[in-house]
Amino acid sequence: MMFFPCGHLTAQGIDRLPEALLSGHERYEADWNQILEDRIKAGEPMPGWSDPGLDRPGVPADRAEPLEHLAFWLRYGGGSMPTAEARRRILEAIRMDVAATPQVLRFLPQDKPSARIVAELLPKLPAYLDEDGEKARETRAWVYQYSGLLRDEVLADCQKARWRLYQDRNGSDPSLNALMAREPAEANRLFKTLMEGSDQGLAVVAARLLLEMAPGEESFRRKLIEAASSPVSPDEVKEIAVETLVSQKWEGRESWILDSLGQEGVLEAIWFWNGIRNEPDRWIPLLAGKLEKPGMARNRAVELLVWFDRPDSIRPLLPWLKDRDWSFASEDGLKSMIGSLAKLDIQECADGLVQWVTEDNPAETKTWAADALVRYKRADAVPVLKRLLLEFGNTDRYHRGVVFQSIQKLGGFEPEETVAALEAYFNAFPETPHELGTVEGAMRSDNPLIHDGAGFANALLQTSPELLSAIERRADVVEKDNPVLAKHLRQLAVRYFAAGAGRILAKELEEGRLDEPGLVLGLTYRREKNPLWNGGDFREPAGKPGTVGGLASVLSGDGGLMHAALARDDGGSRLAVLAAATFTGDLLDLGQVRKLLDEENEELADAAWSYLLNRADLAALAVVDEVKTAKEPDISMAYKLMNTSRADQDLVRSISGISVPPGEVMSLFHMSGGQGERSVLFYPERAFAIQDFGEGRRGICELNDAQIARLKDYSIRYRIDDLPSMRMPVSDGVRLGYAHVTSTRRRFFVMGSPAGSLEELRMYDDRKYSEGSVVYAGLIGLFEKLFNELDLKIHRGDGVEVLTPRERGHVGTVWKKGGDLRVFVNSVVKGAPGFWQRVDEKTGAFLGAADEPPEVPRLETWQVLFPGSGKEDDPEIHPWQVRSGDAFVHSGRFKDADGLWLCRAGKDPELLLEGFFHGERVSSDGKWCVVVKRSGSAMTEAQKVVRINLETKETFPLDLEEAGSFSPIAFINGSGKFLIRRARQILPLSGGERIGPEAAEYHLLNPADGSSQLVKGDFIPLKRKLSRPLQAGANPLAGWATKAEKLMEGAVTRVGLYDSGDFKFKTAREVKGIAFESTDMWVDEEKRVIHAVADGDLVKIPLDGK
């Protein structure tokens, strides 16, 4: 716990407190963990961890699109399985997106027809995504297991099975598994052969599998025993053998395990653990029997007993506390044992813990022992622990801090000691005792009083009425001579003693000493309904005029006193009430607040406005709507989220005709931005769910009665509106906000990654978290499940029809000719090639695979063309721009040589020119290449342009002066020339100079004779990263292009014809709300329709319109 900044304020300072509150303040939230624990103790209902929406958040409904199912199950890491219908749809999806096949095999229908389909897809798997061939092996095994196809290939795979996979308890080789499942007799024959082979790893795995098939066959078990005990067996082989032997029941198993514990050499205790962990009652006594004599057996038995973490397993290890040489098991085992003593109830360990702390042992274990002593309430250990504090000094701050807290928990500091240490600390750091850097600095102090004072200020664990009295007495004594110290002491008392906070703050308020931190803390106690807070302490000062009376009325929590203070013709009192009520969320009379909006006192009117925006229930927001056109405020995030946007209400109106505002709103959203916001708008007898995907994309669906009831029942049953914000110690930073707004109340809180399962919750070791946190996880799951089952209709704005939503398949580009409409769909597998599909022009449904149109060479990527070459896709240069017949021109490094290369699939590149090049472009007939040549490897070296005849390999310099930056932009088909940009570089050359024109120049180059001409115009459409050539228009020099911008008020795309003869762009249509590039659309001039791709959606837009 940290301090707030503070200072000694005068009455004039008191009057500034409302302004400080209104200027924004980090607000305190109640302890969500404690609130939920209290609810559980009170017998309140809690949702179950296995409730739908928690076990599989985000799972698509059966009716979802095949590629939507594929995308989800591809990334799904849980243990649940898809429904039969979902399996069928996943199979349908991989017939389109072949690259995903190996990763979803376990989710496919397990029958012969499905296996035949997968067998047909196997040759189509991208080789560059499976360099070691493992994906193909897994797929072959699956096909064979469910159909018998590819038998010879699988048998060959079995001969070189990956035996190391069996080191993982749940690991296995898919080829061996498939053979065992389909042909047990053949598996038996093959495994016997492998067991007698020379490969020790395959031999031990074969013996393991044979033993699983015939558990009573001793010859197989003997093979494993030999491998486990052989001094020449590799450690991996021993591990597999031991884990197999201990996992099965057989005569002599216990004796073998106990004897093996004493075996010399490498034999890890953990290898035995999984086989015995589920039989604690049997194994704890047996292992305890191995502790009688020192040696290897004792050491390994100690390790295993520690892991059982039970009183009867830890108690036999207590001699280790008094004699560290009693066992030479790992130090981690020792730490775990002491850690267990802090959790278990083993009273006889306390003397050993005290002895451990006093002797020369590792600091970390002494710290754990000190923590354990708290459990056994060994107050007599306090002197020993205080000596340990001195031993750690000021260098080992972490361990000293743990011991310091242990002493506090044992009540080891007298009130006078605590006050003296706090006084020393506050006097040493009077200005900034609240800052983390100050506390850390004090922890390094040579003065133990200052050091301990910082510890108390940071976390006061030892609280008592006697300590509170001692702090208050000392504050009264030093008030006259050292008011700053008195302020710090009282502030600490307020922070840690809620029962006395009201009394202290009321006195400070009346005497003009109250500062902002104290006020904030008092209002926080009040807002969060702390049961120890006594609002009655403020009834008397609430009747006073000015700021004192206004603040006191809110601190009292009495609505009548707040109403009276707001009704007084007293600007100071009114301002204080508004500011404090804004912080606490108290429901003031809206009629009174509305009148204050018209006050000539601007500060008071602004405070009323701030109150309404922060209160943000529908009643308050109705007042905001009434007057906002006049004030046009900087609308707060709360207003935006909780009033729902005008776009949401307009969307409801467009599909339902409802024009009135909603009466209730529930929203779940990412705090990092609006993307993914999910809201439910409630109207009389109807409700609509809206998901905001960002970038103007929204989905809407009307809810049925059961869905409405599910939402409202959860909110009421689990008292969601009474929950504070919660945070879990996770690193992903995912923070979700929840808002519930009605006509009379607004509730908002933040959830920081609540655990999604009981197992996940128990993983946290920084503190014990309440199982009641399932309420937060369930709320998220409730929204997840609801929105996944809805058939959301996607909208992109007026005049834009979403033909194929991206849930059906993430579209990359589009092509159309007559009635033939095709889209290129991106693979759900990162780095995999996409695929073309025909599309129904009316419904947007996929009609089946299609060939790649010659005008859209989209499938060509460097990885597809040259798998295994190491050549990564270049976003600046696409293969179609550098094609020469069956070859491609590529600048870069190959086999330790920099140069310009002619590359053909399946062959080593051919060196055209040695040196440093970039920005290559090739003419459409494949004859000419222009490229930038640098004098050195760095991009800051001087540059010039050369042209190359790719038929003769001749090179010609270009008659253009050197410049700091050259960029071949494009080859212009209509003119047969290259467009080249010449400019002064941004960074100086290696010599420090800048060369080239100040304003960029553009030149048209005739590759045949090297002549060039300076041209001017609009070159933006050609400078875009074009994944294909521009769609040709009626004019051979004109092509359809776009100019897209993302402005503050939204995206705007201008569609038009770009003339590469005069480099002019003529707008044909302006589309608001979405952005797309030239190569993301296809224009049907005959039907006057634009088909475009916007963030994966295929949309349809009239070419003629506004």
mmCIF file of C-alpha atoms in Angstrom, residues 464-627:
data_model
loop_
_atom_site.group_PDB
_atom_site.id
_atom_site.type_symbol
_atom_site.label_atom_id
_atom_site.label_comp_id
_atom_site.label_asym_id
_atom_site.label_seq_id
_atom_site.Cartn_x
_atom_site.Cartn_y
_atom_site.Cartn_z
ATOM 1 C CA SER A 464 -4.569 -2.725 16.741
ATOM 2 C CA PRO A 465 -6.605 -0.089 18.621
ATOM 3 C CA GLU A 466 -3.502 0.529 20.759
ATOM 4 C CA LEU A 467 -1.434 1.352 17.679
ATOM 5 C CA LEU A 468 -4.117 3.707 16.323
ATOM 6 C CA SER A 469 -4.200 5.521 19.662
ATOM 7 C CA ALA A 470 -0.408 5.772 19.736
ATOM 8 C CA ILE A 471 -0.328 7.248 16.208
ATOM 9 C CA GLU A 472 -3.025 9.815 17.004
ATOM 10 C CA ARG A 473 -1.372 10.818 20.282
ATOM 11 C CA ARG A 474 1.963 11.373 18.603
ATOM 12 C CA ALA A 475 0.329 13.408 15.809
ATOM 13 C CA ASP A 476 -1.310 15.669 18.390
ATOM 14 C CA VAL A 477 1.997 16.130 20.221
ATOM 15 C CA VAL A 478 3.989 17.149 17.119
ATOM 16 C CA GLU A 479 1.222 19.161 15.417
ATOM 17 C CA LYS A 480 2.526 22.550 16.520
ATOM 18 C CA ASP A 481 6.235 22.059 15.812
ATOM 19 C CA ASN A 482 6.069 19.563 12.950
ATOM 20 C CA PRO A 483 2.700 19.772 11.165
ATOM 21 C CA VAL A 484 3.966 17.819 8.139
ATOM 22 C CA LEU A 485 4.874 14.839 10.334
ATOM 23 C CA ALA A 486 1.487 15.070 12.027
ATOM 24 C CA LYS A 487 -0.184 15.073 8.596
ATOM 25 C CA HIS A 488 1.711 11.966 7.495
ATOM 26 C CA LEU A 489 0.912 10.112 10.703
ATOM 27 C CA ARG A 490 -2.794 10.910 10.536
ATOM 28 C CA GLN A 491 -2.905 10.017 6.873
ATOM 29 C CA LEU A 492 -1.391 6.630 7.625
ATOM 30 C CA ALA A 493 -3.966 6.138 10.371
ATOM 31 C CA VAL A 494 -6.763 6.922 7.927
ATOM 32 C CA ARG A 495 -5.283 4.554 5.363
ATOM 33 C CA TYR A 496 -5.038 1.550 7.666
ATOM 34 C CA PHE A 497 -7.740 2.140 10.290
ATOM 35 C CA ALA A 498 -11.098 2.620 8.595
ATOM 36 C CA ALA A 499 -12.846 2.561 11.966
ATOM 37 C CA GLY A 500 -11.151 5.791 13.047
ATOM 38 C CA ALA A 501 -10.861 7.401 9.616
ATOM 39 C CA GLY A 502 -14.164 9.281 9.781
ATOM 40 C CA ARG A 503 -13.332 10.840 13.153
ATOM 41 C CA ILE A 504 -9.864 11.954 11.970
ATOM 42 C CA LEU A 505 -11.049 13.311 8.612
ATOM 43 C CA ALA A 506 -14.046 15.139 10.075
ATOM 44 C CA LYS A 507 -11.765 16.949 12.505
ATOM 45 C CA GLU A 508 -9.297 17.828 9.734
ATOM 46 C CA LEU A 509 -12.129 19.079 7.531
ATOM 47 C CA GLU A 510 -13.508 21.368 10.244
ATOM 48 C CA GLU A 511 -10.052 22.654 11.148
ATOM 49 C CA GLY A 512 -9.120 23.313 7.503
ATOM 50 C CA ARG A 513 -6.356 20.702 7.373
ATOM 51 C CA LEU A 514 -7.995 18.159 5.051
ATOM 52 C CA ASP A 515 -6.054 17.583 1.836
ATOM 53 C CA GLU A 516 -6.849 15.847 -1.409
ATOM 54 C CA PRO A 517 -5.425 12.382 -0.553
ATOM 55 C CA GLY A 518 -7.354 12.258 2.713
ATOM 56 C CA LEU A 519 -10.548 13.386 1.017
ATOM 57 C CA VAL A 520 -10.151 10.803 -1.755
ATOM 58 C CA LEU A 521 -9.619 8.025 0.759
ATOM 59 C CA GLY A 522 -12.653 9.070 2.801
ATOM 60 C CA LEU A 523 -14.852 9.242 -0.287
ATOM 61 C CA THR A 524 -13.543 5.831 -1.325
ATOM 62 C CA TYR A 525 -14.514 4.302 2.031
ATOM 63 C CA ARG A 526 -17.936 5.849 1.569
ATOM 64 C CA ARG A 527 -18.434 4.833 -2.020
ATOM 65 C CA GLU A 528 -17.377 1.255 -1.420
ATOM 66 C CA LYS A 529 -19.599 0.982 1.668
ATOM 67 C CA ASN A 530 -16.811 0.016 4.029
ATOM 68 C CA PRO A 531 -18.608 -1.393 7.094
ATOM 69 C CA LEU A 532 -16.163 0.349 9.456
ATOM 70 C CA TRP A 533 -16.761 3.797 7.964
ATOM 71 C CA ASN A 534 -18.807 6.058 10.242
ATOM 72 C CA GLY A 535 -20.594 8.667 8.160
ATOM 73 C CA GLY A 536 -22.184 10.016 11.322
ATOM 74 C CA ASP A 537 -18.886 11.769 12.122
ATOM 75 C CA PHE A 538 -19.793 14.291 9.379
ATOM 76 C CA ARG A 539 -23.391 15.147 10.294
ATOM 77 C CA GLU A 540 -22.418 18.223 12.284
ATOM 78 C CA PRO A 541 -19.976 19.754 9.761
ATOM 79 C CA ALA A 542 -22.507 18.996 6.956
ATOM 80 C CA GLY A 543 -24.605 21.884 8.203
ATOM 81 C CA LYS A 544 -21.809 24.403 7.707
ATOM 82 C CA PRO A 545 -21.685 26.689 4.690
ATOM 83 C CA GLY A 546 -19.221 26.533 1.800
ATOM 84 C CA THR A 547 -16.922 23.719 0.791
ATOM 85 C CA VAL A 548 -16.809 22.184 4.274
ATOM 86 C CA GLY A 549 -20.571 21.630 4.392
ATOM 87 C CA GLY A 550 -20.805 20.316 0.828
ATOM 88 C CA LEU A 551 -17.991 17.784 1.261
ATOM 89 C CA ALA A 552 -19.240 16.694 4.681
ATOM 90 C CA SER A 553 -22.744 16.028 3.299
ATOM 91 C CA VAL A 554 -21.365 13.546 0.762
ATOM 92 C CA LEU A 555 -18.920 11.999 3.240
ATOM 93 C CA SER A 556 -21.885 11.390 5.558
ATOM 94 C CA GLY A 557 -23.699 9.357 2.914
ATOM 95 C CA ASP A 558 -26.990 10.998 3.919
ATOM 96 C CA GLY A 559 -29.057 11.832 0.817
ATOM 97 C CA GLY A 560 -31.093 14.424 2.704
ATOM 98 C CA LEU A 561 -27.961 16.312 3.761
ATOM 99 C CA MET A 562 -26.685 16.253 0.143
ATOM 100 C CA HIS A 563 -30.026 17.564 -1.122
ATOM 101 C CA ALA A 564 -29.957 20.353 1.451
ATOM 102 C CA ALA A 565 -26.367 21.327 0.630
ATOM 103 C CA LEU A 566 -27.166 21.414 -3.075
ATOM 104 C CA ALA A 567 -30.286 23.473 -2.487
ATOM 105 C CA ARG A 568 -28.463 26.193 -0.515
ATOM 106 C CA ASP A 569 -27.739 29.380 -2.404
ATOM 107 C CA ASP A 570 -24.077 28.723 -1.782
ATOM 108 C CA GLY A 571 -21.754 28.203 -4.757
ATOM 109 C CA GLY A 572 -19.010 26.648 -2.658
ATOM 110 C CA SER A 573 -21.346 24.116 -1.062
ATOM 111 C CA ARG A 574 -22.957 23.208 -4.376
ATOM 112 C CA LEU A 575 -19.608 22.801 -6.131
ATOM 113 C CA ALA A 576 -18.330 20.565 -3.343
ATOM 114 C CA VAL A 577 -21.433 18.344 -3.467
ATOM 115 C CA LEU A 578 -21.179 17.955 -7.255
ATOM 116 C CA ALA A 579 -17.455 17.179 -7.177
ATOM 117 C CA ALA A 580 -17.683 14.652 -4.333
ATOM 118 C CA ALA A 581 -20.832 12.992 -5.696
ATOM 119 C CA THR A 582 -19.142 12.661 -9.081
ATOM 120 C CA PHE A 583 -16.471 10.626 -7.343
ATOM 121 C CA THR A 584 -18.800 8.491 -5.192
ATOM 122 C CA GLY A 585 -21.523 8.019 -7.798
ATOM 123 C CA ASP A 586 -24.280 9.279 -5.510
ATOM 124 C CA LEU A 587 -27.633 9.895 -7.233
ATOM 125 C CA LEU A 588 -28.355 13.575 -6.815
ATOM 126 C CA ASP A 589 -31.664 15.145 -7.771
ATOM 127 C CA LEU A 590 -31.403 15.634 -11.564
ATOM 128 C CA GLY A 591 -33.793 18.580 -11.463
ATOM 129 C CA GLN A 592 -31.409 20.405 -9.141
ATOM 130 C CA VAL A 593 -28.409 19.474 -11.282
ATOM 131 C CA ARG A 594 -30.172 20.524 -14.519
ATOM 132 C CA LYS A 595 -30.785 24.008 -13.142
ATOM 133 C CA LEU A 596 -27.093 24.407 -12.356
ATOM 134 C CA LEU A 597 -26.206 23.891 -16.026
ATOM 135 C CA ASP A 598 -27.578 27.374 -16.685
ATOM 136 C CA GLU A 599 -25.575 29.004 -13.887
ATOM 137 C CA GLU A 600 -23.597 32.109 -14.767
ATOM 138 C CA ASN A 601 -20.873 30.689 -12.545
ATOM 139 C CA GLU A 602 -19.057 28.682 -15.250
ATOM 140 C CA GLU A 603 -17.158 26.567 -12.736
ATOM 141 C CA LEU A 604 -20.409 25.440 -11.137
ATOM 142 C CA ALA A 605 -22.071 24.778 -14.516
ATOM 143 C CA ASP A 606 -19.051 22.748 -15.661
ATOM 144 C CA ALA A 607 -19.169 20.741 -12.426
ATOM 145 C CA ALA A 608 -22.836 19.914 -13.050
ATOM 146 C CA TRP A 609 -21.957 18.872 -16.590
ATOM 147 C CA SER A 610 -19.092 16.696 -15.341
ATOM 148 C CA TYR A 611 -21.412 15.049 -12.807
ATOM 149 C CA LEU A 612 -23.940 14.125 -15.504
ATOM 150 C CA LEU A 613 -21.328 12.665 -17.817
ATOM 151 C CA ASN A 614 -19.713 10.607 -15.067
ATOM 152 C CA ARG A 615 -23.012 9.442 -13.633
ATOM 153 C CA ALA A 616 -24.010 8.408 -17.164
ATOM 154 C CA ASP A 617 -27.192 6.479 -16.378
ATOM 155 C CA LEU A 618 -29.880 6.892 -19.011
ATOM 156 C CA ALA A 619 -31.745 9.506 -17.000
ATOM 157 C CA ALA A 620 -28.617 11.625 -16.638
ATOM 158 C CA LEU A 621 -27.709 11.120 -20.279
ATOM 159 C CA ALA A 622 -31.160 12.227 -21.330
ATOM 160 C CA VAL A 623 -30.333 15.577 -19.723
ATOM 161 C CA VAL A 624 -26.991 15.548 -21.552
ATOM 162 C CA ASP A 625 -28.739 14.908 -24.870
ATOM 163 C CA GLU A 626 -31.122 17.760 -24.167
ATOM 164 C CA VAL A 627 -28.406 20.368 -23.775
#
